[in-house]
Coordinates of C-alpha atoms and ligand atoms in Angstrom, one line a residue:
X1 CA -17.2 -10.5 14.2
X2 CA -20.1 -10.7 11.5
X3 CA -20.9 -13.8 10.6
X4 CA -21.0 -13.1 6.5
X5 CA -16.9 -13.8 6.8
X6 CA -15.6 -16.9 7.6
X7 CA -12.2 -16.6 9.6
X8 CA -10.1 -19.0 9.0
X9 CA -8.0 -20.1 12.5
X10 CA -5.0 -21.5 11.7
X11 CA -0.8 -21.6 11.9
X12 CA 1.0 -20.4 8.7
X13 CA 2.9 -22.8 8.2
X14 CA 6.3 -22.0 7.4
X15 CA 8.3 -23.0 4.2
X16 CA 10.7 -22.8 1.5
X17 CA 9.5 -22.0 -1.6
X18 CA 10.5 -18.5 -3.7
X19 CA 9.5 -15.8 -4.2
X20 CA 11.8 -12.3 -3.4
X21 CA 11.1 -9.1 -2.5
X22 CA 7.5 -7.2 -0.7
X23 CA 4.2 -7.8 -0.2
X24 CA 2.8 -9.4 -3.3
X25 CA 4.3 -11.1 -6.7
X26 CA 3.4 -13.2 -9.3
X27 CA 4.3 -16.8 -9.0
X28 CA 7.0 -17.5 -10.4
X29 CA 6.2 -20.6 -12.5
X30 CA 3.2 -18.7 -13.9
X31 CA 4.7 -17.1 -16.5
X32 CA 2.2 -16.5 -19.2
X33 CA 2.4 -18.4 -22.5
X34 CA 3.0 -15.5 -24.9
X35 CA 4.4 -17.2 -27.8
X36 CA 3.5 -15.5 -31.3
X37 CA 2.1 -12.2 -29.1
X38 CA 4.2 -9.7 -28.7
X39 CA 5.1 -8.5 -25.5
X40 CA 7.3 -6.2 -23.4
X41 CA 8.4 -6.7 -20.2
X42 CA 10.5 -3.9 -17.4
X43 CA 12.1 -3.7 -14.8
X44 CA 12.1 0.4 -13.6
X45 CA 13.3 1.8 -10.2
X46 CA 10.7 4.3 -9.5
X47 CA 8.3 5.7 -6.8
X48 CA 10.9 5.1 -4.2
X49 CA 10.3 1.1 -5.2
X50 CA 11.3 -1.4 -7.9
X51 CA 8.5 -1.7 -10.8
X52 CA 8.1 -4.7 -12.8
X53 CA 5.7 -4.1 -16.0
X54 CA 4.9 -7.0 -18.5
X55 CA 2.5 -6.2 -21.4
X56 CA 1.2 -8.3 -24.1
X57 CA -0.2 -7.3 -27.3
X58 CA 0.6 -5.1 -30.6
X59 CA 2.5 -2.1 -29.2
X60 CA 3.4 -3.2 -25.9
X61 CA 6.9 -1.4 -25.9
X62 CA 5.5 1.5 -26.0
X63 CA 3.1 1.3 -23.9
X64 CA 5.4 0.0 -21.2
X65 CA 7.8 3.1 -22.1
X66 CA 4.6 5.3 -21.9
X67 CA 4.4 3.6 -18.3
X68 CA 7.9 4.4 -17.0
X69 CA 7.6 7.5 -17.9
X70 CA 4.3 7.9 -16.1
X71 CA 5.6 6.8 -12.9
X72 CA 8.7 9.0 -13.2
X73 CA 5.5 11.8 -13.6
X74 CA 4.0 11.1 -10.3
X75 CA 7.4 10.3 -8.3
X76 CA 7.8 14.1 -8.5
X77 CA 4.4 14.8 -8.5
X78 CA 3.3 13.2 -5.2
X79 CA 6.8 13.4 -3.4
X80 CA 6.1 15.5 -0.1
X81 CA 9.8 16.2 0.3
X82 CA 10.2 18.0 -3.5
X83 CA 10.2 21.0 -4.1
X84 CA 8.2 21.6 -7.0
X85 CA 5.6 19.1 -6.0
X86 CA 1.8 20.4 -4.7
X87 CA 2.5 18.0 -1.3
X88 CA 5.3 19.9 -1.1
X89 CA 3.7 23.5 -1.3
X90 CA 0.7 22.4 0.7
X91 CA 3.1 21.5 3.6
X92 CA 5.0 24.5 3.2
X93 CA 2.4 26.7 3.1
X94 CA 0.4 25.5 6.3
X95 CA -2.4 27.6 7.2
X96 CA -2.8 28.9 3.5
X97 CA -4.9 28.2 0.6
X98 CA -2.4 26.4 -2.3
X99 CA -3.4 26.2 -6.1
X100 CA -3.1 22.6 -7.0
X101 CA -3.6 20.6 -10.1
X102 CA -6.6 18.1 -10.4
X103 CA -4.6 15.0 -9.7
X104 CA -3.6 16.1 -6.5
X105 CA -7.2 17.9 -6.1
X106 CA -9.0 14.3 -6.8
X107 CA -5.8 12.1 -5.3
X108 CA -6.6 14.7 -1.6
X109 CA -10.7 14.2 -2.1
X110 CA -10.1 10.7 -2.3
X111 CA -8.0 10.2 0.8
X112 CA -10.1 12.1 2.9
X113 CA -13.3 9.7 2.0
X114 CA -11.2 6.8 2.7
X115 CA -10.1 8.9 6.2
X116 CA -13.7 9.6 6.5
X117 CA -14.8 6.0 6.2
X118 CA -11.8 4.3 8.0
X119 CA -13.1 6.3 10.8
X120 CA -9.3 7.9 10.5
X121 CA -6.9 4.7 11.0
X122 CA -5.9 6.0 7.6
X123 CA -5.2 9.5 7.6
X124 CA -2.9 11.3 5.1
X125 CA -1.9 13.5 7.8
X126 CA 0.2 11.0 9.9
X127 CA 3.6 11.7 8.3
X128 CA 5.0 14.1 11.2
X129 CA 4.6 10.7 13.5
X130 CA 6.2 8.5 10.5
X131 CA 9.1 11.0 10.3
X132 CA 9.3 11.0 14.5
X133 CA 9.4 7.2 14.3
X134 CA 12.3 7.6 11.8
X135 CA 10.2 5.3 8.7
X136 CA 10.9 8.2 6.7
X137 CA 10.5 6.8 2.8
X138 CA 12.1 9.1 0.2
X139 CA 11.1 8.1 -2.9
X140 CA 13.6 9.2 -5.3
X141 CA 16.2 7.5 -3.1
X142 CA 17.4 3.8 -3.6
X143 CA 15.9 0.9 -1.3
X144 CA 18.7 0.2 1.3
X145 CA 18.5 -3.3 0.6
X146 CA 17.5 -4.3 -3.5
X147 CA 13.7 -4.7 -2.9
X148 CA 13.5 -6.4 0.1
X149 CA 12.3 -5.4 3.6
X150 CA 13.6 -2.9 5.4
X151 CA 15.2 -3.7 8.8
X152 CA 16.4 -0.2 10.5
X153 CA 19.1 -0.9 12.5
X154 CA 19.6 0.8 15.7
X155 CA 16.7 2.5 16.0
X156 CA 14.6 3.1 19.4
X157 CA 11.0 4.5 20.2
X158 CA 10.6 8.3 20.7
X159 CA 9.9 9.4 24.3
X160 CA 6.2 9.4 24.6
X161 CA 6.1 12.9 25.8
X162 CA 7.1 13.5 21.4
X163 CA 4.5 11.9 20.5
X164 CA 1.9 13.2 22.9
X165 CA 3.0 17.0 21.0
X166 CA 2.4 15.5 17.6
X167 CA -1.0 14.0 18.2
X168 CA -2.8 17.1 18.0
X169 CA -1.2 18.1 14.9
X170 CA -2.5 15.2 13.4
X171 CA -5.7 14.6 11.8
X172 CA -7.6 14.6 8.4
X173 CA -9.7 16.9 9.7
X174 CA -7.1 19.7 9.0
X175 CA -7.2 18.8 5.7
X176 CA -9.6 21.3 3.2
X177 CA -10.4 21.1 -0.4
X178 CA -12.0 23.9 -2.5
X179 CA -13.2 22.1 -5.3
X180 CA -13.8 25.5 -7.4
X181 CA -10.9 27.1 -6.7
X182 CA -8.8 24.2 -7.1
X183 CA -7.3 24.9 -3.7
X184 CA -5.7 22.4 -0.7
X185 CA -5.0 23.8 2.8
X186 CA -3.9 22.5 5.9
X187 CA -6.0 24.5 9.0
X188 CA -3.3 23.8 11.3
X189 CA 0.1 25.1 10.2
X190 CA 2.0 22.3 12.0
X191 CA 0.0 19.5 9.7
X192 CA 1.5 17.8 6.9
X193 CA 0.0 16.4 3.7
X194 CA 1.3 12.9 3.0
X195 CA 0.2 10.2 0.2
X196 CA 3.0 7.7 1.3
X197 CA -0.2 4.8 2.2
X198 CA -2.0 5.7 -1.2
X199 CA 0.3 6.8 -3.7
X200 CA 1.5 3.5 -4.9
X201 CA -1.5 2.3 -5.4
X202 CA -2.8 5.3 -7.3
X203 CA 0.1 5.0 -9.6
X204 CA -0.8 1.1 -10.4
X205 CA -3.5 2.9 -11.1
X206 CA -2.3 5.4 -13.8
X207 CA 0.4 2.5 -14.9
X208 CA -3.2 0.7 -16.0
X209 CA -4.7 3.3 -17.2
X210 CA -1.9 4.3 -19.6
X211 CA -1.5 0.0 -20.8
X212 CA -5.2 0.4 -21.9
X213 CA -4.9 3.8 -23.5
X214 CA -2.5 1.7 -25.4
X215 CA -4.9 -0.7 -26.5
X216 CA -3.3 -3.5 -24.3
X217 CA -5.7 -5.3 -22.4
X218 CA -3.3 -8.2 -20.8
X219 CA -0.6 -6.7 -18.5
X220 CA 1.0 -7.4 -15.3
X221 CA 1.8 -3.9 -13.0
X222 CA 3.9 -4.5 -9.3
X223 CA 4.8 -1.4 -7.9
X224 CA 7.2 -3.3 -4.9
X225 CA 3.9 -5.0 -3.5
X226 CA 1.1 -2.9 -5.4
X227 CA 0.2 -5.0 -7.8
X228 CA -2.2 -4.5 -10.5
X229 CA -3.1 -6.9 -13.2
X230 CA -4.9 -6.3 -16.7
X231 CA -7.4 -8.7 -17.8
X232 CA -6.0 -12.1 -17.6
X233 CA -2.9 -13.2 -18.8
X234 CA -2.5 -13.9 -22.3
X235 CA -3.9 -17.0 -22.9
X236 CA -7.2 -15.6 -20.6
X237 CA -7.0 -17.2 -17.7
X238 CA -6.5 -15.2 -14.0
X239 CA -3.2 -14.0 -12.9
X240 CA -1.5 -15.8 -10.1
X241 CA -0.4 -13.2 -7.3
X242 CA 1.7 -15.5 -4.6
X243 CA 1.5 -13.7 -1.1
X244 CA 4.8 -13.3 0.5
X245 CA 4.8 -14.7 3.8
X246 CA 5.4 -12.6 6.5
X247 CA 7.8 -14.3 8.3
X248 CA 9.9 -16.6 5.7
X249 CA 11.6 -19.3 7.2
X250 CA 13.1 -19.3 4.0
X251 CA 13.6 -17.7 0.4
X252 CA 10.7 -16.3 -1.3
X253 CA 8.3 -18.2 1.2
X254 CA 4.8 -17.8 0.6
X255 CA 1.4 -18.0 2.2
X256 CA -1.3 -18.6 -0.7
X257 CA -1.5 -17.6 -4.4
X258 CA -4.6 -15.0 -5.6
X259 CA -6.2 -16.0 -9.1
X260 CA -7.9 -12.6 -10.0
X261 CA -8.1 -10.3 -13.4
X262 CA -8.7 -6.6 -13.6
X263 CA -7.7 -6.4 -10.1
X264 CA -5.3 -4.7 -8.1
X265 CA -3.9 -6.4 -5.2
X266 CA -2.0 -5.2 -2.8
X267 CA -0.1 -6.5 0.4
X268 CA 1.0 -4.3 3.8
X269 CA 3.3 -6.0 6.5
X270 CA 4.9 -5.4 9.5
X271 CA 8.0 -6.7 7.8
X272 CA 8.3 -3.9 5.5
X273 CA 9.9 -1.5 7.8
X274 CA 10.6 -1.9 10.8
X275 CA 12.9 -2.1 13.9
X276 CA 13.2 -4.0 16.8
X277 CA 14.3 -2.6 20.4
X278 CA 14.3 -4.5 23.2
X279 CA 12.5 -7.6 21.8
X280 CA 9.5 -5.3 20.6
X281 CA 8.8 -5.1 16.8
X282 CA 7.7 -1.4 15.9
X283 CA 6.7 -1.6 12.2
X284 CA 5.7 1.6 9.6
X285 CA 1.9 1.0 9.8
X286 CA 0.8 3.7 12.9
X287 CA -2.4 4.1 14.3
X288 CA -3.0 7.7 14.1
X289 CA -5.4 7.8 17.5
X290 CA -2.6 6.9 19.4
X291 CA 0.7 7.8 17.4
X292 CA 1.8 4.0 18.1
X293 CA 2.8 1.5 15.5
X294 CA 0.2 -1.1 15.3
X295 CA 1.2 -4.1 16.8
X296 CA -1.3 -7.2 15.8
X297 CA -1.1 -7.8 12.3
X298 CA 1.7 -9.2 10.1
X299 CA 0.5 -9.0 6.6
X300 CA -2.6 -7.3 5.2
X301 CA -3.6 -8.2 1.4
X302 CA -6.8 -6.5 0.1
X303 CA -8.1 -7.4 -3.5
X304 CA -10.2 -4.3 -4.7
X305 CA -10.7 -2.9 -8.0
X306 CA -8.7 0.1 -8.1
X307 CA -5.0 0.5 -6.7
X308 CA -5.9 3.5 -5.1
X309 CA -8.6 1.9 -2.8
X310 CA -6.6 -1.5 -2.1
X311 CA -3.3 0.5 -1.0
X312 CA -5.3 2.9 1.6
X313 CA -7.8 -0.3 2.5
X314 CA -4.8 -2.6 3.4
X315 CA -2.7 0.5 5.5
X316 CA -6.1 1.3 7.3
X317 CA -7.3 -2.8 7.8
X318 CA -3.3 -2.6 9.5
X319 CA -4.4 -0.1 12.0
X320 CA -7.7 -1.7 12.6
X321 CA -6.6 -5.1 13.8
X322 CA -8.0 -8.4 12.8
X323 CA -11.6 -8.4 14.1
X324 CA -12.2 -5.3 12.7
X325 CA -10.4 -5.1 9.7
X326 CA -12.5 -8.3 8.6
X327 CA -15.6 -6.7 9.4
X328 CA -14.6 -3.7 7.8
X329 CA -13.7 -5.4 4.1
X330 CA -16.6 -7.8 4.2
X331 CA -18.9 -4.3 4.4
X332 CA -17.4 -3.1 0.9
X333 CA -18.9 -4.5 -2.2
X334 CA -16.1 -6.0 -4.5
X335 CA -13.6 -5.7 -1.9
X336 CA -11.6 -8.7 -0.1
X337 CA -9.1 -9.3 2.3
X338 CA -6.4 -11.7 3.7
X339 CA -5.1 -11.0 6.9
X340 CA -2.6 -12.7 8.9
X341 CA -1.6 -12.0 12.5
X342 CA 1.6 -11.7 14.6
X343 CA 0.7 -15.0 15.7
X344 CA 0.1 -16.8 12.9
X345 CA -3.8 -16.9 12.8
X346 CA -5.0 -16.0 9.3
X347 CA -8.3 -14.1 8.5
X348 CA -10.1 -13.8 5.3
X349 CA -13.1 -12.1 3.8
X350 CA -16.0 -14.7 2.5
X351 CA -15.1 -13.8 -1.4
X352 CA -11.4 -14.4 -0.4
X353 CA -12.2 -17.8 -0.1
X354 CA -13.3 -18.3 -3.7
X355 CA -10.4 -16.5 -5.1
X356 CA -7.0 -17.7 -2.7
X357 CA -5.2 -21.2 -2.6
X358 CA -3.4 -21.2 0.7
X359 CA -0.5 -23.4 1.2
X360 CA -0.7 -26.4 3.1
Ligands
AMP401 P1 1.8 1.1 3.0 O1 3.1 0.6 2.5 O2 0.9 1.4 1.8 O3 1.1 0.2 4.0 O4 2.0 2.5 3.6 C1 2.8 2.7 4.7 C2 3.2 4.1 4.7 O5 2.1 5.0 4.9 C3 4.1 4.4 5.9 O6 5.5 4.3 5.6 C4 3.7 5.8 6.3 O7 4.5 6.7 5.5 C5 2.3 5.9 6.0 N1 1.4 5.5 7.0 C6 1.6 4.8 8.2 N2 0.5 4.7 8.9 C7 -0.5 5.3 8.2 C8 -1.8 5.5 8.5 N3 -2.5 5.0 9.6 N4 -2.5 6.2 7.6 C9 -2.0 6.7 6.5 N5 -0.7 6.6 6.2 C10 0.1 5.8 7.0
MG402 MG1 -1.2 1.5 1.7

């Protein structure tokens, strides 16, 4: 472990304090004080998750409408199991060059640095695994449970033997992009395309994009646990993004509260989806070497400036495990993370510390 992060050793200590729903969230009692400004607030289901958009400023309903409608945009834009959508044609079309528009061109580039650098733990090519595990996530179908985490019932691991068939098949490497031509193909026909660990986080992205094309510059974006704020809150100070704890020992338990602005922030758990057979708890978050769900970490928040990178930063630090997940964030300029283990012991990046309040 370098020594430029400090890890922090110690028991998250349970509570009752709440906070609902995944991953991240603002604080309840931190509600901005928006009197005289006009604002506009949403609640959307979208993206296979529930959205909550608050904007402040002249024209904020619009700009929040603008924002529904641009997540409705990329839920059947990025959705690997429509139709219509370039995933879609990509996977179909294994083995073959695919036209594709520039979103998915730059949205595919992008993955496959972050594959590149991650040294694979993320790789948008995992989803034939995800599907053999059964954490299938459709987005245009409604969360089995409001927004909160997803316990499958009755579920048991594959035979190994399924999993040693897949692994070949998976691999970013399969993955190529012809910038000129436009094109995406998939060298090996069995691949799949998949932006389930990035997509989210892309579309905070675009949600933030579209607020400031609006001319709002205060806003608060959670896309079920991909958060991403604008600015500060109205009177300028940071936003307050509470940290869901991992395992609640009560409602809306949390572990710490992130002050940031401009920021996205976004949290991965082993709590998310998940099942439990025979006392083991196999969670959505697979390391792709081994086809395995990763087993040490409970709850991975990184704090980056885009959505895009925090979303693919937090599903690859899961893969990577503790030591060197840490080691890993505190590389990247303007990047942080909080990590928190099966057992309790938390982990943070050296800026982290500036920037979180943990619970006592
Ligand atoms: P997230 O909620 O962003 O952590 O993403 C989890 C989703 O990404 C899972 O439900 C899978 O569909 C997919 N996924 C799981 N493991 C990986 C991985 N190692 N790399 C890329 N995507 C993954
Ligand atoms: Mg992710």
């Amino acid at each position: 472990m370098t020594r430029r992060h400090t890890v922090l050793i110690a028991l998250v200590i349970a509570s009752v304090w709440l906070i609902t729903g995944c991953g991240t969230k603002s604080e309840p009692q931190a509600s901005p004080q928006a009197e005289g400004i006009e604002s506009a607030s949403r609640v959307a289901f979208t993206l296979g998750t529930v959205a909550e958009l608050r904007a402040y400023g002249p024209g904020a309903e619009e700009a929040v409408d603008a924002v529904v409608a641009e997540l409705e945009r990329l839920t059947a834009a990025l959705d690997r199991f429509s139709p219509g959508s370039d995933v879609y044609r990509v996977n179909a079309a294994a083995g073959e060059w695919v036209r594709v528009g520039s979103e998915t061109l730059a949205l595919t580039r992008t993955a496959l640095e972050i594959a590149r650098m991650t040294d694979g733990a993320f790789d948008p090519t995992v989803a034939p695994l995800v599907d053999l595990w059964g954490f299938v996530e459709v987005p245009d179908s409604a969360p089995a449970e409001g927004q909160g985490p997803t316990a499958l019932l009755g579920r048991r691991p594959p035979e190994d033997a399924e999993i040693r068939r897949l692994l070949p098949h998976v691999g970013y490497e399969f993955v190529e992009v012809d910038e000129a031509g436009s094109r995406v193909r998939l060298t090996d026909p069995e691949a799949e395309l998949d932006f389930g660990a990035i997509a989210k986080g892309y579309a905070a992205d675009r949600a933030a994009a579209v607020l400031k094309e609006h001319g709002i510059d205060s806003a608060f974006v959670n896309l079920g646990g991909d958060i991403f704020v604008v600015g500060g809150k109205p009177d300028g100070s940071p936003w307050r993004i509470a940290i869901q704890h991992p395992r609640p020992r009560g409602p809306n338990d949390f572990i710490g509260v992130v002050s940031v602005k401009d920021r996205s922030v976004v949290t991965s758990g082993d709590y998310e989806r998940y099942f439990e057979y025979e006392g083991v708890r196999y969670t959505h978050l697979i390391d792709p070497r081994t086809g395995y769900p990763q087993q040490e970490l409970a709850s991975i928040t990184v704090v980056a400036p885009t959505g895009t990178q925090a979303d693919a930063l937090a599903t690859a630090v899961a893969v990577m495990g503790m030591e060197k997940g840490l080691e890993f964030l505190e590389s990247l300029p303007d990047v942080e993370g909080l990590l928190v283990g099966v057992d309790g012991r938390m982990g943070m990046t050296s800026g982290m510390e500036k920037m979180v309040e943990l619970r006592k």
